[in-house]
CSV table of C-alpha atoms and ligand atoms in Angstrom, one decimal:
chain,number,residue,atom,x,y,z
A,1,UNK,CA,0.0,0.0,0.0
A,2,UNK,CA,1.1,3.3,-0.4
A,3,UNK,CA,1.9,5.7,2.3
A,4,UNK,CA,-1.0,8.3,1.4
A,5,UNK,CA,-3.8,5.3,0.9
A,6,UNK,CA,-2.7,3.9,4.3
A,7,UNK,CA,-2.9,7.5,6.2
A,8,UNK,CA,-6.5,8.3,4.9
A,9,UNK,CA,-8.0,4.9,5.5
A,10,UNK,CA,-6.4,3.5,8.6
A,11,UNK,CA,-5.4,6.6,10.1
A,12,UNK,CA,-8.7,8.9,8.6
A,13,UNK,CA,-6.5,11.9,7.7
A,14,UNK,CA,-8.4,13.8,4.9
A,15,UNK,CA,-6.5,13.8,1.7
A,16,UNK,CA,-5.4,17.4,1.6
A,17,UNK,CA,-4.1,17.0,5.3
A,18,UNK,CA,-2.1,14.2,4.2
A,19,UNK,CA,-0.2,15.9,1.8
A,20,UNK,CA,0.3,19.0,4.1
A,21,UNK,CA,1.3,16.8,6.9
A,22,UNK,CA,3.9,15.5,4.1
A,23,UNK,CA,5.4,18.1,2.9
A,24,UNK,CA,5.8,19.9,6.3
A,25,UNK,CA,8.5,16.8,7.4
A,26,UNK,CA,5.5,15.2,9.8
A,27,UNK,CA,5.9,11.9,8.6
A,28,UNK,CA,8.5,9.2,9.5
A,29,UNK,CA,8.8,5.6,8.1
A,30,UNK,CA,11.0,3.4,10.1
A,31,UNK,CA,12.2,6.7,11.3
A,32,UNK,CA,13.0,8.1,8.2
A,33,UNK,CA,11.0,11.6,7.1
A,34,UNK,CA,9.1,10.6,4.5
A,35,UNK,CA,7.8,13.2,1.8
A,36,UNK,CA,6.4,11.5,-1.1
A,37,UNK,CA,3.1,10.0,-1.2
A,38,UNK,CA,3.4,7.0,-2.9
A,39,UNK,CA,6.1,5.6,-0.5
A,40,UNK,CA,5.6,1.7,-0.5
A,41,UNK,CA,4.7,0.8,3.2
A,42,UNK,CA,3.8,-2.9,4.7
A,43,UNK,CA,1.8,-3.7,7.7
A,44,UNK,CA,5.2,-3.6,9.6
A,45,UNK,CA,6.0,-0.3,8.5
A,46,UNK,CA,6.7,2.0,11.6
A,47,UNK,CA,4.6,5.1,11.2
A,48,UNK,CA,4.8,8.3,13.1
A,49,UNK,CA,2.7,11.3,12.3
A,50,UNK,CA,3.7,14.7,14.3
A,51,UNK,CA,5.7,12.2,16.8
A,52,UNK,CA,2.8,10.3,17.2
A,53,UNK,CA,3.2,5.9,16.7
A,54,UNK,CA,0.4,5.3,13.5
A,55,UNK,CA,1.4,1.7,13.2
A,56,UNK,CA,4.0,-0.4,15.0
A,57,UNK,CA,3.1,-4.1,14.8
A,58,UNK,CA,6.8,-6.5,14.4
A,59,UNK,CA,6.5,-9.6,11.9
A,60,UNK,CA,6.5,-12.3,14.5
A,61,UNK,CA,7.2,-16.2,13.2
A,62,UNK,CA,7.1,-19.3,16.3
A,63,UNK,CA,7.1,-23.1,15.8
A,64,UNK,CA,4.8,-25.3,18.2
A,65,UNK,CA,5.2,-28.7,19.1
A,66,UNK,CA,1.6,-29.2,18.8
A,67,UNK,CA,-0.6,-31.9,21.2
A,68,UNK,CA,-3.0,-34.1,19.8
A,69,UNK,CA,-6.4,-32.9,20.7
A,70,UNK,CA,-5.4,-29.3,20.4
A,71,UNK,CA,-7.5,-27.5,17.4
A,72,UNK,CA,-5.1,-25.4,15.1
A,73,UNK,CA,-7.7,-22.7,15.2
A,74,UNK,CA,-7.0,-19.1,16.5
A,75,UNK,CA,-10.4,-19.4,18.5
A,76,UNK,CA,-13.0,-22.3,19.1
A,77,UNK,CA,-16.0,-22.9,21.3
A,78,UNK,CA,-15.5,-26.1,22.4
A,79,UNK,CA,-11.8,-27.2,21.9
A,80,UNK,CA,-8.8,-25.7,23.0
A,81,UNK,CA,-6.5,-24.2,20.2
A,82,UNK,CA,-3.1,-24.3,19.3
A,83,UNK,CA,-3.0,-19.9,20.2
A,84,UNK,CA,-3.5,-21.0,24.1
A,85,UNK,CA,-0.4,-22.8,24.3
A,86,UNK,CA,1.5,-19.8,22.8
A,87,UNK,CA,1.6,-18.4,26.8
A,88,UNK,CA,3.5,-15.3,27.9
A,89,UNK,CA,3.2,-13.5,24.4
A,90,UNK,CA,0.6,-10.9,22.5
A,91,UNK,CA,-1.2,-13.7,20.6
A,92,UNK,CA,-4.3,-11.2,19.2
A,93,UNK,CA,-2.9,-10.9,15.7
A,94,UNK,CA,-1.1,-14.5,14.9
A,95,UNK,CA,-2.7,-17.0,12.5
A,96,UNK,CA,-1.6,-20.5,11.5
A,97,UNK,CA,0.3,-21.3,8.6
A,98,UNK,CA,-0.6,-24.9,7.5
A,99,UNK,CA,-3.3,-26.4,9.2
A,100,UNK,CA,-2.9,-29.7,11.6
A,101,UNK,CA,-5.6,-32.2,11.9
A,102,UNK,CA,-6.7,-32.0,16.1
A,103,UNK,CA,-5.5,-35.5,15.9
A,104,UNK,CA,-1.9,-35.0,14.4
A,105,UNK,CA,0.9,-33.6,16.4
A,106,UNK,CA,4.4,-32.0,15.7
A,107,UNK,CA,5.3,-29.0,13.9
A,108,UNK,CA,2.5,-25.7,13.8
A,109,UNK,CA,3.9,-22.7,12.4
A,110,UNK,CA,2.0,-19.5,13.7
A,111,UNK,CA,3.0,-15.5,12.7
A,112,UNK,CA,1.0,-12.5,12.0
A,113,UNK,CA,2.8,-12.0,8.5
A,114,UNK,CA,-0.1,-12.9,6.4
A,115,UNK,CA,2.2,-12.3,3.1
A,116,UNK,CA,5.1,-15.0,4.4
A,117,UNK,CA,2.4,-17.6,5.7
A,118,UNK,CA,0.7,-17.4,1.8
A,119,UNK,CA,4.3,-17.5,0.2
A,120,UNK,CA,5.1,-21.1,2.7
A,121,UNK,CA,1.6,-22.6,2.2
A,122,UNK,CA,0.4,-21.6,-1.1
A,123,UNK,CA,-0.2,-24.5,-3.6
A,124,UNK,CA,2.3,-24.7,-6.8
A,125,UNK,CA,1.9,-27.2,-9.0
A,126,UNK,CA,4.6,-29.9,-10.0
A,127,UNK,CA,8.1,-28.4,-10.1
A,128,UNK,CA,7.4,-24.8,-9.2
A,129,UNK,CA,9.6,-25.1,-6.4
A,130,UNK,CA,7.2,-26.8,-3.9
A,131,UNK,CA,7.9,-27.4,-0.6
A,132,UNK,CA,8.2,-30.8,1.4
A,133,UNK,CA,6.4,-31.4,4.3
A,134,UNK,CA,7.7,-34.4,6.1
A,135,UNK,CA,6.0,-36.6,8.0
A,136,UNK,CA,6.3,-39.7,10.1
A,137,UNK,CA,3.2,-41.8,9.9
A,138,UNK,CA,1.9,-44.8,12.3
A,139,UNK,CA,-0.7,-47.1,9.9
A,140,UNK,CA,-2.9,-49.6,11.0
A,141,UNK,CA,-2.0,-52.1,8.6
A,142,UNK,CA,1.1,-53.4,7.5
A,143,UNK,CA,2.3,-50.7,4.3
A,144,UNK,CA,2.5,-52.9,1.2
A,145,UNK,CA,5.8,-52.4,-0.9
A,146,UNK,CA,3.7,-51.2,-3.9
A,147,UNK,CA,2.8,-47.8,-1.3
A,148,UNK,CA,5.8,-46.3,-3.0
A,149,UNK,CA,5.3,-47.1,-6.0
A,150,UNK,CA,1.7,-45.3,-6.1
A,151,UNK,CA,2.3,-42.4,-3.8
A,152,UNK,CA,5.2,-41.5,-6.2
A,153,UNK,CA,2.7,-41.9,-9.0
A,154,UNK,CA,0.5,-39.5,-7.3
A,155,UNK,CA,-3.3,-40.1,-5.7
A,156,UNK,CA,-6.3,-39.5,-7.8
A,157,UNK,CA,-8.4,-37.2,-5.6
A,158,UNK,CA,-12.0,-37.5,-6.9
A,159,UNK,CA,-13.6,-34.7,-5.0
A,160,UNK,CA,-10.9,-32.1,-6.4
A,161,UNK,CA,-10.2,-34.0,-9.6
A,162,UNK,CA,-6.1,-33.6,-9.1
A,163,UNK,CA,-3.6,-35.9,-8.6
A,164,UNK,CA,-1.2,-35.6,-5.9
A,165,UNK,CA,2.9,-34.6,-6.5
A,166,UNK,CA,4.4,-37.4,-6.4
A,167,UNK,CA,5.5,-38.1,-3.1
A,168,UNK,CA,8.6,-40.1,-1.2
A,169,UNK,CA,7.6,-42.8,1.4
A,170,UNK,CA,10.3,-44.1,2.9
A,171,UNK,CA,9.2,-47.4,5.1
A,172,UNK,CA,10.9,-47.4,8.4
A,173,UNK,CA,9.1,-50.7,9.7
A,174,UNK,CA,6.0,-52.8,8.9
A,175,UNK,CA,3.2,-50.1,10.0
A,176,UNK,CA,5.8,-47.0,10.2
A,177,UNK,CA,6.9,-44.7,7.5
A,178,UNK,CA,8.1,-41.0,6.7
A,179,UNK,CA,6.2,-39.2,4.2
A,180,UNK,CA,7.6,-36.3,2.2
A,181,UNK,CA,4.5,-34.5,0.4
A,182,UNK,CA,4.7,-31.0,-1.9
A,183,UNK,CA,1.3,-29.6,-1.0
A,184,UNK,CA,-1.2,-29.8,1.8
A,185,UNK,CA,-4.6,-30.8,0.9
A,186,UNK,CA,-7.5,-31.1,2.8
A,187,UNK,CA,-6.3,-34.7,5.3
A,188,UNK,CA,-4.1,-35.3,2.8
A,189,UNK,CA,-1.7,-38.3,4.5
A,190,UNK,CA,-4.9,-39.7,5.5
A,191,UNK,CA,-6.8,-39.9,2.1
A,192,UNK,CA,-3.4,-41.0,0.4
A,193,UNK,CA,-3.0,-44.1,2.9
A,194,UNK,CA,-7.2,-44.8,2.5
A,195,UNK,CA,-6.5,-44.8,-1.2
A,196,UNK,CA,-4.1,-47.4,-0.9
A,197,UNK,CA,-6.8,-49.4,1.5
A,198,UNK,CA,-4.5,-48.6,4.9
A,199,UNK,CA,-5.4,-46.5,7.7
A,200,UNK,CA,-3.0,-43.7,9.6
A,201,UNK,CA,-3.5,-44.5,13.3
A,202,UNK,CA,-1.1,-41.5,14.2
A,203,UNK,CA,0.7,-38.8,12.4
A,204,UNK,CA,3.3,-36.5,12.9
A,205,UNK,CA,4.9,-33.5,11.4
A,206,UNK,CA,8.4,-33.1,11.4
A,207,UNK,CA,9.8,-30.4,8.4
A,208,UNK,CA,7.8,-28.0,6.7
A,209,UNK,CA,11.1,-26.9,4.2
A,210,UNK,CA,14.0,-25.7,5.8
A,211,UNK,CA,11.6,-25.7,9.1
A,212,UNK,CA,12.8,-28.2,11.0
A,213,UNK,CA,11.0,-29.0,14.5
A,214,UNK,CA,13.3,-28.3,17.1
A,215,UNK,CA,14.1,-31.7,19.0
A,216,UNK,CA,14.0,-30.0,22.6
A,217,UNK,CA,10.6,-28.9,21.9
A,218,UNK,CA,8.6,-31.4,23.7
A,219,UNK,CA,5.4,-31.6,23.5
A,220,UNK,CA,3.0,-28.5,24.0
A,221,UNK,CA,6.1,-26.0,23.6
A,222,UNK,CA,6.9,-23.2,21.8
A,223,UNK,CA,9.9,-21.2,20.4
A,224,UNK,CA,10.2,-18.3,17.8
A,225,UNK,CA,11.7,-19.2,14.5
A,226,UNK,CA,14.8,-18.1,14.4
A,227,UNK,CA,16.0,-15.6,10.8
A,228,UNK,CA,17.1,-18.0,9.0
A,229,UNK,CA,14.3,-19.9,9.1
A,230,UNK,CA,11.6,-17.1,8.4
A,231,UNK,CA,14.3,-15.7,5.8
A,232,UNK,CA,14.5,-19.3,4.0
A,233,UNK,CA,11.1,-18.8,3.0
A,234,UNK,CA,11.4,-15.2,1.3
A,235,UNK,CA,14.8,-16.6,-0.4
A,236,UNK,CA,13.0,-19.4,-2.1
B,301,URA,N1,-2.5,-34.8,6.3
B,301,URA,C1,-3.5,-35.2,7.1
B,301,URA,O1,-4.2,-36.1,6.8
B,301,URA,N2,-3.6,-34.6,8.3
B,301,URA,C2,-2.8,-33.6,8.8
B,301,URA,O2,-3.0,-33.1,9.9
B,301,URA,C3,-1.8,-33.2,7.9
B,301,URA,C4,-1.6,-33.8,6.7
């Protein structure tokens, strides 16, 4: 958004009074005086008018070890949510980037940069530089050896009519595996194992890209993601 957009509609200057308030040095961006009215400005833009803060939200980024039975919802009714186990920080403006199943546990990413959470969860389609999301998966039934063979294939999906990217499955022991998928449909791990006529008992997310959940995390814990990981994302 530009600078004299953002002053009028968030901060209800009239136009005119913008313009003044420009060109008589009021303005600051990121501490900067800023006199042209077109200046490119992002929600974490620090803006000052007369010496007075406009906007001063910080891009925040944190990885949960997420519970099962915990709802990776900002707010719910009934179930408690993956924000209430964020304790001791300003959770009001975070949102989840890549859903969990209440069932599944591991890694839950959470920031309030709606622009990186849309560039690490957007779909792409084969080759465009997806990103692997790795999981370890508990089945009910022994995984046959052909498993591979279709999941690198790709799933037919009949309610979306796509097939998935092929994926790697690499099987650890009779009923365990990892999983390494490129996109994150709707129960995804679950409808590839049920189109193969297995069942995931219990499912767990380990990588999301170069986002690797932190072994000391145990269960229920959270850290902040540290720059290289948020910057990974940006650099892809
Ligand atoms: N696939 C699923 O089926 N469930 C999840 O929680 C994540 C991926």
């Amino acid at each position: 958004m530009h600078l004299d957009r953002f002053l009028c509609k968030q901060a209800d200057y009239s136009r005119k009074t913008v313009l003044q308030l420009l060109s008589q040095k009021q303005v600051k961006v990121d501490g900067n005086v800023i006199l042209h009215r077109d200046y490119p400005i992002t929600p974490f833009s620090h803006i000052e008018v007369q010496g007075k803060q406009i906007q001063n939200a910080t891009a925040r980024y944190y990885m949960l070890n997420k519970p099962a039975g915990i709802l990776s919802a900002t707010t719910d009714p009934i179930h408690c949510t993956a924000l209430t186990l964020l304790t001791g920080i300003n959770t009001t403006d975070l949102h989840i980037a890549g859903r969990l199943d209440r069932a599944t546990t591991g890694l839950l990413i959470l920031t309030n940069d709606g622009k990186w959470s849309r560039q690490l969860t957007e779909l792409k389609p084969i080759g465009a530089n997806q990103i692997p999301k790795v999981y370890l998966v508990e089945t009910a039934y022994a995984i046959s050896p052909t498993t591979a063979q279709r999941f690198k294939e790709g799933i037919y999906f009949k309610t979306e009519n796509v097939t998935t990217s092929p994926a790697q499955l690499d099987i650890i022991h009779e009923t365990l595996a990892r999983l390494t998928i490129y996109e994150g449909r709707y129960h995804q791990v679950k409808r590839m194992f049920a189109a193969v006529g297995n069942r995931v008992t219990q499912l767990h997310r380990e990588q999301v890209g170069s986002i690797i959940l932190e072994p000391a995390l145990t269960t229920g814990l959270f850290r902040a993601l540290t720059p290289q990981e948020v910057n990974w994302v940006w650099k892809r």
